[in-house]
Coordinates of C-alpha atoms and ligand atoms in Angstrom, one line a residue:
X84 CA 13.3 30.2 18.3
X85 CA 15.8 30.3 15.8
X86 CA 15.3 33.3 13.0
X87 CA 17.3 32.8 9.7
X88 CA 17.4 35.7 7.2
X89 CA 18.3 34.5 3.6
X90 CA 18.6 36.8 0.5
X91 CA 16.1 35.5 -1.8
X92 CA 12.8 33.6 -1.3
X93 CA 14.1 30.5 -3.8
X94 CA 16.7 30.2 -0.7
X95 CA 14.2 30.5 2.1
X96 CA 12.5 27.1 -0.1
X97 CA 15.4 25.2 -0.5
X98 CA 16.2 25.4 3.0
X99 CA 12.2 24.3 4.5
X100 CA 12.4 21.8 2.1
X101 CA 15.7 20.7 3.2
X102 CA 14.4 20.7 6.9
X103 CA 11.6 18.0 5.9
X104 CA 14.1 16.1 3.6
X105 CA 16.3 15.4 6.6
X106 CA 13.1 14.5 8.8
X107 CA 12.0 12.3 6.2
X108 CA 15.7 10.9 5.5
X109 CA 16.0 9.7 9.5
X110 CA 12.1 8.4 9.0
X111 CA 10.6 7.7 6.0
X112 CA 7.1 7.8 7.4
X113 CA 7.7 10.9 9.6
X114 CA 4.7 12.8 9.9
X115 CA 4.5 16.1 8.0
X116 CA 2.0 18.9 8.8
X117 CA 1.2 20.5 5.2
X118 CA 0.5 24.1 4.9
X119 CA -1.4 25.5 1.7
X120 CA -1.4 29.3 0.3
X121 CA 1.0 30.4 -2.0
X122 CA 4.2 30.8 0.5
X123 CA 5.0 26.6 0.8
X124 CA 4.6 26.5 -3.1
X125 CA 8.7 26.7 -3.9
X126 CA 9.3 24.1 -0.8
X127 CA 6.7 21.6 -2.3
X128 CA 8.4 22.1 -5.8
X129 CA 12.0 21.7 -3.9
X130 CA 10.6 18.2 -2.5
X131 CA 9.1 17.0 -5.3
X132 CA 12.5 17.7 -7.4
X133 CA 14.4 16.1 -4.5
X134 CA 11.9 13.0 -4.7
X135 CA 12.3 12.7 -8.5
X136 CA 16.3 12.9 -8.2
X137 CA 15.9 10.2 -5.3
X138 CA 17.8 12.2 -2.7
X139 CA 14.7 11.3 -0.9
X140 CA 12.1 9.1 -0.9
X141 CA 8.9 10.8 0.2
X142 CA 6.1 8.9 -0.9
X143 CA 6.4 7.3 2.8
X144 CA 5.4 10.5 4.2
X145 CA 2.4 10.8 6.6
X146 CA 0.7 14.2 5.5
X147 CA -1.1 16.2 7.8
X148 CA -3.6 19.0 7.0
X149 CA -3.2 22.3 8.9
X150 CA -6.7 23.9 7.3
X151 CA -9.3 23.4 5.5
X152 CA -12.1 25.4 3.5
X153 CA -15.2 24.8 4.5
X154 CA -18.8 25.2 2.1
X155 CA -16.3 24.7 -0.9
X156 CA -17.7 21.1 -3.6
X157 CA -15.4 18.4 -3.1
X158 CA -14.3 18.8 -6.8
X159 CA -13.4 22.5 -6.4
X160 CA -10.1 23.3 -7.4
X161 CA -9.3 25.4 -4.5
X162 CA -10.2 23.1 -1.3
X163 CA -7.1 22.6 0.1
X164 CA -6.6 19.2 -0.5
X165 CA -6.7 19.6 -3.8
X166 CA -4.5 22.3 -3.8
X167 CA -1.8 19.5 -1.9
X168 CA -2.9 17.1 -4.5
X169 CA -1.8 18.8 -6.9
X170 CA 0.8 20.4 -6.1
X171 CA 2.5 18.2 -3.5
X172 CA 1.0 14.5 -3.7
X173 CA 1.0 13.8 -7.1
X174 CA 4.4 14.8 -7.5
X175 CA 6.3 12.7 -4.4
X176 CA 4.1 9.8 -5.3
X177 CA 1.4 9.9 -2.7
X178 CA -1.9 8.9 -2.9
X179 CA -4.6 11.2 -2.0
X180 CA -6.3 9.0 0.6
X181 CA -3.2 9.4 2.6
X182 CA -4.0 12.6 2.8
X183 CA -4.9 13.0 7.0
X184 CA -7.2 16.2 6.6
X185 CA -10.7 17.3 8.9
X186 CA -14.1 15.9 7.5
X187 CA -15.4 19.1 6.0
X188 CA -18.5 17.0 4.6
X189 CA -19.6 15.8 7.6
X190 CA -22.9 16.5 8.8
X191 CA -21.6 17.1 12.2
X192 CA -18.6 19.3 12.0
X193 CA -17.8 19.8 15.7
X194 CA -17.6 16.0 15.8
X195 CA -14.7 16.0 12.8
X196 CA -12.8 18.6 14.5
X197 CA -12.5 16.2 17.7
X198 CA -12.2 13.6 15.5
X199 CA -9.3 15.3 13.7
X200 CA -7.4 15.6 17.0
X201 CA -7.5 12.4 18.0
X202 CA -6.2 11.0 14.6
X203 CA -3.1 13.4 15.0
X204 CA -2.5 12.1 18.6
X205 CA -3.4 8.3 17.8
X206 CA -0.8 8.8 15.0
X207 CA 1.5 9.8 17.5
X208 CA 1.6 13.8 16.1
X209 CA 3.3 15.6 14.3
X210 CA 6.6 15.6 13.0
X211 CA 7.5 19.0 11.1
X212 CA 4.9 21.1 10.7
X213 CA 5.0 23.9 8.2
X214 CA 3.6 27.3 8.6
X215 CA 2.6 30.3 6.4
X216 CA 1.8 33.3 8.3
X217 CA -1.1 35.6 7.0
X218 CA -0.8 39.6 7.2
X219 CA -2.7 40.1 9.8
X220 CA -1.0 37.7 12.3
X221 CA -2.6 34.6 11.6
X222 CA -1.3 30.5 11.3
X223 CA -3.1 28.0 9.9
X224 CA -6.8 29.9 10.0
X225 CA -6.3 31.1 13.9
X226 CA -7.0 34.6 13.5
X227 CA -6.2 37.5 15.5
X228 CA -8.2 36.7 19.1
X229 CA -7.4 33.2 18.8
X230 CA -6.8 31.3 22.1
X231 CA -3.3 30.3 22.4
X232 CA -4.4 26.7 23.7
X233 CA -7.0 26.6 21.2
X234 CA -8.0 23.0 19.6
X235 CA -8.9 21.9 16.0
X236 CA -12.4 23.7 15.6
X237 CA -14.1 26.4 12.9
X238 CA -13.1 29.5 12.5
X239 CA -14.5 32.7 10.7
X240 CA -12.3 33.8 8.3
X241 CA -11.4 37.6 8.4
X242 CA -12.0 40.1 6.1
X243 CA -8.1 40.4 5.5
X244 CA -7.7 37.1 4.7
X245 CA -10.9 36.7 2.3
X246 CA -9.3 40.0 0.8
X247 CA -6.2 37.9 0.6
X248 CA -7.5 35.2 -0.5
X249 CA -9.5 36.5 -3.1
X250 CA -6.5 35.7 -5.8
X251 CA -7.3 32.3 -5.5
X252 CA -11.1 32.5 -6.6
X253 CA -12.8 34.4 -9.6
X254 CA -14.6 37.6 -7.3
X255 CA -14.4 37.7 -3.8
X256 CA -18.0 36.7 -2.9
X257 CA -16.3 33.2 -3.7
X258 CA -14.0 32.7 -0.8
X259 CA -15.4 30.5 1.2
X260 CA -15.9 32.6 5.0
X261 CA -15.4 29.5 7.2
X262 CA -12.5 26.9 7.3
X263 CA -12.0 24.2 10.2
X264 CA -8.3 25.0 11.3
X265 CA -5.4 22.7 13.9
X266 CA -6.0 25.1 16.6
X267 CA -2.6 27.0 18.5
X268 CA -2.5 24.8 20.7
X269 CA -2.8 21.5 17.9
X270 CA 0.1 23.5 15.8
X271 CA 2.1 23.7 18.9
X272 CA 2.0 20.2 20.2
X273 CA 4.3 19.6 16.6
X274 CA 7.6 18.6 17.7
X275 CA 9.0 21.3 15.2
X276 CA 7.4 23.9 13.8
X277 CA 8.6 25.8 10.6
X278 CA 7.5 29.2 9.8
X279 CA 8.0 30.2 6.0
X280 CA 7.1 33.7 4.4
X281 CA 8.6 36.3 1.6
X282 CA 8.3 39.6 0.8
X283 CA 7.5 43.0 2.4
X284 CA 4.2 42.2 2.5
X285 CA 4.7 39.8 5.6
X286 CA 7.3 41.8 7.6
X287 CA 4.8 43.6 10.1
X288 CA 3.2 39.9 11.0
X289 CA 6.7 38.5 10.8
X290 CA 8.1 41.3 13.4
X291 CA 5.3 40.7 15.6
X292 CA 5.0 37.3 15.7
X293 CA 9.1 36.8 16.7
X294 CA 9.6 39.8 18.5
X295 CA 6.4 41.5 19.4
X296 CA 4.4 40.5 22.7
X297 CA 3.2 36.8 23.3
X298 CA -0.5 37.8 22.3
X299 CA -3.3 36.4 20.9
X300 CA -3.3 39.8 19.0
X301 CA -0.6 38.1 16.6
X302 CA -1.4 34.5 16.9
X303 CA 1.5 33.9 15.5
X304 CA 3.6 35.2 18.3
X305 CA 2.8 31.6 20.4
X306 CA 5.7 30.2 18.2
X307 CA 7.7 32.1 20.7
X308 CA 7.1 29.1 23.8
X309 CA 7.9 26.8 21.3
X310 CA 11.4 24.7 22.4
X311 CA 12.0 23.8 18.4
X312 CA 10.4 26.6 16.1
X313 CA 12.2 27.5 12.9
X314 CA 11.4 31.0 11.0
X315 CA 13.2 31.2 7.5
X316 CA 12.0 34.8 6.0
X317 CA 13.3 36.7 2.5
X318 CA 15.0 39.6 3.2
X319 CA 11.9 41.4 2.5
X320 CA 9.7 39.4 5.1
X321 CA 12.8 40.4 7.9
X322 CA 13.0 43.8 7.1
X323 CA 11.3 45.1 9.9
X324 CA 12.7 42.7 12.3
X325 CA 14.7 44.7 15.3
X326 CA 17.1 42.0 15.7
X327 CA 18.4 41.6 11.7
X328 CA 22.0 41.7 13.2
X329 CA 21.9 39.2 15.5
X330 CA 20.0 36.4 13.5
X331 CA 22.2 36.9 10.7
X332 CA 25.2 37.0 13.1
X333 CA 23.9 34.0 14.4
X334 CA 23.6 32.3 11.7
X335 CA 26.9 33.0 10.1
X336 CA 28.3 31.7 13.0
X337 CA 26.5 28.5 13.6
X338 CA 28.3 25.6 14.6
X339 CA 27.7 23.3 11.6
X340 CA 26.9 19.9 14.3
X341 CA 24.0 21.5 15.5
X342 CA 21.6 21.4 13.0
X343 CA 18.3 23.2 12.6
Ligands
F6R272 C1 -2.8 28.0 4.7 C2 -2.7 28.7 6.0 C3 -2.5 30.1 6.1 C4 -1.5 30.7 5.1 C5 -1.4 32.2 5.2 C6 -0.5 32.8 4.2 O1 -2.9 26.6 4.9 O2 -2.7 28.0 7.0 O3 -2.1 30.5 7.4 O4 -0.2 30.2 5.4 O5 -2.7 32.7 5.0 O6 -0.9 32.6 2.9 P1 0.0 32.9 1.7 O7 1.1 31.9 1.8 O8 -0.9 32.6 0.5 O9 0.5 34.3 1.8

């Protein structure tokens, strides 16, 4: 796992976005896991001004969803697609019905979470997924007791994260309690995995998902058997890491072939 501190979280977005511009420079149809929330706003604003200057084309791009409210219209502002839609799609040029996201209208739900799972591996997976990480732990929707193999399936929201969530909606009665989520063991099968966050609020899940026990406790801590995970924090989001001085050490020093 590589751990890189930057000062600000506009740095932290010009970096992720830079990751998927060079995936998407060596393929233009790479596939891209999409997270939602507000952390991966900056990097979607990043790619979309990187599209419009044609540093990159990225209406190409395969997008995959990572979550998905469930119980929410199809019209509602808030259901994650149309969160991407608007705030990613429209603005690299891709139509929504490329959009690879779980059937949250079907009538048999456990059916579109197996179904979901076998379009990410007939598609041959995922490229570069990107990751948010919630305060209590959580990536994508697997919350705190989440099996570390776990599948595409629906998950309960917790209290936390409806608390957390709540921004989004006008009370907090209105955030939906269920979501279908790529399970930890979906997220992990990505070939590189690329864990944003800023501010203080995320540096206890931050410290315990890179350096705190492997536990489904902190579901995010399974990044740490990943061979190729990424995790660009603010200096706020790092501050409680214990090993600051060596990531930053590190990363001053890296030799400029390798890459990230
Ligand atoms: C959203 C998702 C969640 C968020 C997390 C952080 O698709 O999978 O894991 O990344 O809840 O949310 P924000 O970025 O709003 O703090």
């Amino acid at each position: 796992m590589e751990v890189l501190i930057l000062p600000t979280a506009e740095e932290v977005a010009e970096l992720a976005s830079s990751v998927i511009v060079e995936a998407v420079s060596s393929n233009p149809r790479a596939a891209i896991g999409v997270a939602t929330g507000s952390t991966p706003l900056a990097t979607y604003k990043k790619l979309i001004a990187a599209h419009r200057q044609g540093e990159v084309q990225l209406d190409g791009i395969r997008p995959f969803m990572l979550d998905e409210y469930l119980d929410l219209s199809p019209d509602h502002p808030e259901l994650y697609r149309n969160v991407l839609k608007r705030n990613l799609l429209d603005g690299v040029d891709v139509v929504s019905a490329e959009l690879r996201c779980p059937d949250v209208f079907a009538t048999d739900l456990l059916d579109a979470c197996r179904r979901y799972e076998q379009l990410i591996v007939e598609q041959g997976g995922i490229d570069v997924q990107l990751l948010g990480i919630g305060s209590d732990g959580h990536v994508g929707f697997n919350e705190p007791g989440s099996s570390l193999g776990s599948r595409t399936r629906i998950k309960t929201l917790h209290t936390d994260t409806i608390r957390d969530n709540a921004r989004f909606f006008d009370s907090l009665d209105e955030v939906p309690r269920h979501v279908i989520t790529q399970g930890l063991g979906t997220i992990m099968d990505a070939r590189h995995l690329l864990l944003i966050a800023h501010g203080a609020t995320k540096a206890d899940a931050i410290a315990a998902a890179v350096e705190g026990p492997l536990s489904a406790s902190c579901p995010g801590s399974v990044l740490q058997l990943h061979p190729h995970a990424t995790v660009i924090v603010d200096e706020g989001a790092g501050a409680a890491l214990a090993q600051q001085e060596y990531y930053r050490h590190a990363w001053a020093n890296k030799p400029e072939w390798q890459g990230l």
